């Protein structure tokens, strides 16, 4: 495992200073790391411990380059949108 520290800041002015396990960030970084050979096609990410909200995320890249992100999730808001 290669230790690294990343941060995903959201809206500090609204009291949401950190996303402890950012799936969209892990998908983007995972595509870059796996496509360049800097990471294997499947690996685990640990995030959020430094803000007291540890998160574990799995990243898997298919041979065609599709990246899948897995892990537990918590619903923070629910609603409907009519366009």
C-alpha positions as YAML, in Angstrom:
chain: A
units: angstrom
residues:
- id: 1
  name: UNK
  ca: [0.00, 0.00, 0.00]
- id: 2
  name: UNK
  ca: [1.23, 3.48, -0.83]
- id: 3
  name: UNK
  ca: [0.22, 5.94, 1.91]
- id: 4
  name: UNK
  ca: [-1.06, 9.27, 0.69]
- id: 5
  name: UNK
  ca: [-3.26, 11.98, 2.11]
- id: 6
  name: UNK
  ca: [-5.98, 13.65, 0.11]
- id: 7
  name: UNK
  ca: [-8.70, 16.08, 1.08]
- id: 8
  name: UNK
  ca: [-12.11, 16.75, -0.41]
- id: 9
  name: UNK
  ca: [-13.44, 20.06, 0.87]
- id: 10
  name: UNK
  ca: [-17.09, 20.84, 0.30]
- id: 11
  name: UNK
  ca: [-18.75, 23.96, 1.74]
- id: 12
  name: UNK
  ca: [-16.73, 25.12, 4.77]
- id: 13
  name: UNK
  ca: [-18.88, 28.25, 5.15]
- id: 14
  name: UNK
  ca: [-21.97, 26.06, 5.54]
- id: 15
  name: UNK
  ca: [-20.37, 23.81, 8.14]
- id: 16
  name: UNK
  ca: [-19.58, 20.96, 5.71]
- id: 17
  name: UNK
  ca: [-15.81, 21.06, 5.66]
- id: 18
  name: UNK
  ca: [-14.92, 17.55, 4.57]
- id: 19
  name: UNK
  ca: [-16.38, 14.57, 2.70]
- id: 20
  name: UNK
  ca: [-14.71, 11.69, 4.56]
- id: 21
  name: UNK
  ca: [-15.09, 9.24, 1.67]
- id: 22
  name: UNK
  ca: [-15.57, 11.00, -1.64]
- id: 23
  name: UNK
  ca: [-16.71, 8.49, -4.27]
- id: 24
  name: UNK
  ca: [-16.54, 10.86, -7.24]
- id: 25
  name: UNK
  ca: [-12.98, 11.85, -6.33]
- id: 26
  name: UNK
  ca: [-11.98, 8.20, -5.92]
- id: 27
  name: UNK
  ca: [-13.50, 7.37, -9.32]
- id: 28
  name: UNK
  ca: [-11.60, 10.15, -11.10]
- id: 29
  name: UNK
  ca: [-8.29, 9.49, -9.35]
- id: 30
  name: UNK
  ca: [-8.82, 5.74, -9.77]
- id: 31
  name: UNK
  ca: [-9.24, 6.11, -13.52]
- id: 32
  name: UNK
  ca: [-6.05, 8.14, -13.73]
- id: 33
  name: UNK
  ca: [-4.01, 5.84, -11.46]
- id: 34
  name: UNK
  ca: [-5.11, 2.59, -13.10]
- id: 35
  name: UNK
  ca: [-4.86, 3.86, -16.69]
- id: 36
  name: UNK
  ca: [-1.28, 5.04, -16.14]
- id: 37
  name: UNK
  ca: [-0.23, 1.87, -14.31]
- id: 38
  name: UNK
  ca: [0.43, 3.80, -11.08]
- id: 39
  name: UNK
  ca: [-2.04, 1.54, -9.24]
- id: 40
  name: UNK
  ca: [-3.27, -2.03, -9.75]
- id: 41
  name: UNK
  ca: [-6.69, -2.60, -11.31]
- id: 42
  name: UNK
  ca: [-8.24, -3.06, -7.84]
- id: 43
  name: UNK
  ca: [-7.26, -1.38, -4.59]
- id: 44
  name: UNK
  ca: [-8.69, -0.02, -1.31]
- id: 45
  name: UNK
  ca: [-8.68, 3.58, -0.13]
- id: 46
  name: UNK
  ca: [-8.80, 4.75, 3.50]
- id: 47
  name: UNK
  ca: [-9.99, 8.32, 4.01]
- id: 48
  name: UNK
  ca: [-11.44, 10.57, 6.68]
- id: 49
  name: UNK
  ca: [-9.68, 9.28, 9.80]
- id: 50
  name: UNK
  ca: [-8.05, 12.68, 10.36]
- id: 51
  name: UNK
  ca: [-11.50, 14.29, 10.62]
- id: 52
  name: UNK
  ca: [-12.85, 11.53, 12.89]
- id: 53
  name: UNK
  ca: [-14.99, 9.88, 10.17]
- id: 54
  name: UNK
  ca: [-13.02, 6.95, 8.80]
- id: 55
  name: UNK
  ca: [-14.18, 5.66, 5.41]
- id: 56
  name: UNK
  ca: [-13.04, 2.64, 3.39]
- id: 57
  name: UNK
  ca: [-13.61, 2.66, -0.35]
- id: 58
  name: UNK
  ca: [-12.89, 0.02, -2.99]
- id: 59
  name: UNK
  ca: [-11.78, 1.04, -6.48]
- id: 60
  name: UNK
  ca: [-11.85, -1.46, -9.37]
- id: 61
  name: UNK
  ca: [-11.05, -0.79, -13.03]
- id: 62
  name: UNK
  ca: [-12.42, -3.08, -15.75]
- id: 63
  name: UNK
  ca: [-10.20, -3.96, -18.73]
- id: 64
  name: UNK
  ca: [-12.17, -1.44, -20.85]
- id: 65
  name: UNK
  ca: [-11.28, 1.37, -18.40]
- id: 66
  name: UNK
  ca: [-14.63, 1.55, -16.60]
- id: 67
  name: UNK
  ca: [-13.99, 2.37, -12.94]
- id: 68
  name: UNK
  ca: [-16.23, 1.10, -10.14]
- id: 69
  name: UNK
  ca: [-16.27, 2.56, -6.64]
- id: 70
  name: UNK
  ca: [-17.70, 0.57, -3.73]
- id: 71
  name: UNK
  ca: [-18.27, 1.04, -0.04]
- id: 72
  name: UNK
  ca: [-20.92, 1.89, 2.54]
- id: 73
  name: UNK
  ca: [-23.01, 5.03, 2.17]
- id: 74
  name: UNK
  ca: [-25.19, 7.15, 4.41]
- id: 75
  name: UNK
  ca: [-28.20, 9.10, 3.13]
- id: 76
  name: UNK
  ca: [-27.80, 12.69, 4.30]
- id: 77
  name: UNK
  ca: [-30.65, 14.26, 2.38]
- id: 78
  name: UNK
  ca: [-33.64, 12.93, 0.48]
- id: 79
  name: UNK
  ca: [-35.99, 14.68, -1.91]
- id: 80
  name: UNK
  ca: [-37.46, 14.92, -5.37]
- id: 81
  name: UNK
  ca: [-36.82, 17.17, -8.32]
- id: 82
  name: UNK
  ca: [-39.33, 17.90, -11.03]
- id: 83
  name: UNK
  ca: [-37.99, 19.31, -14.27]
...
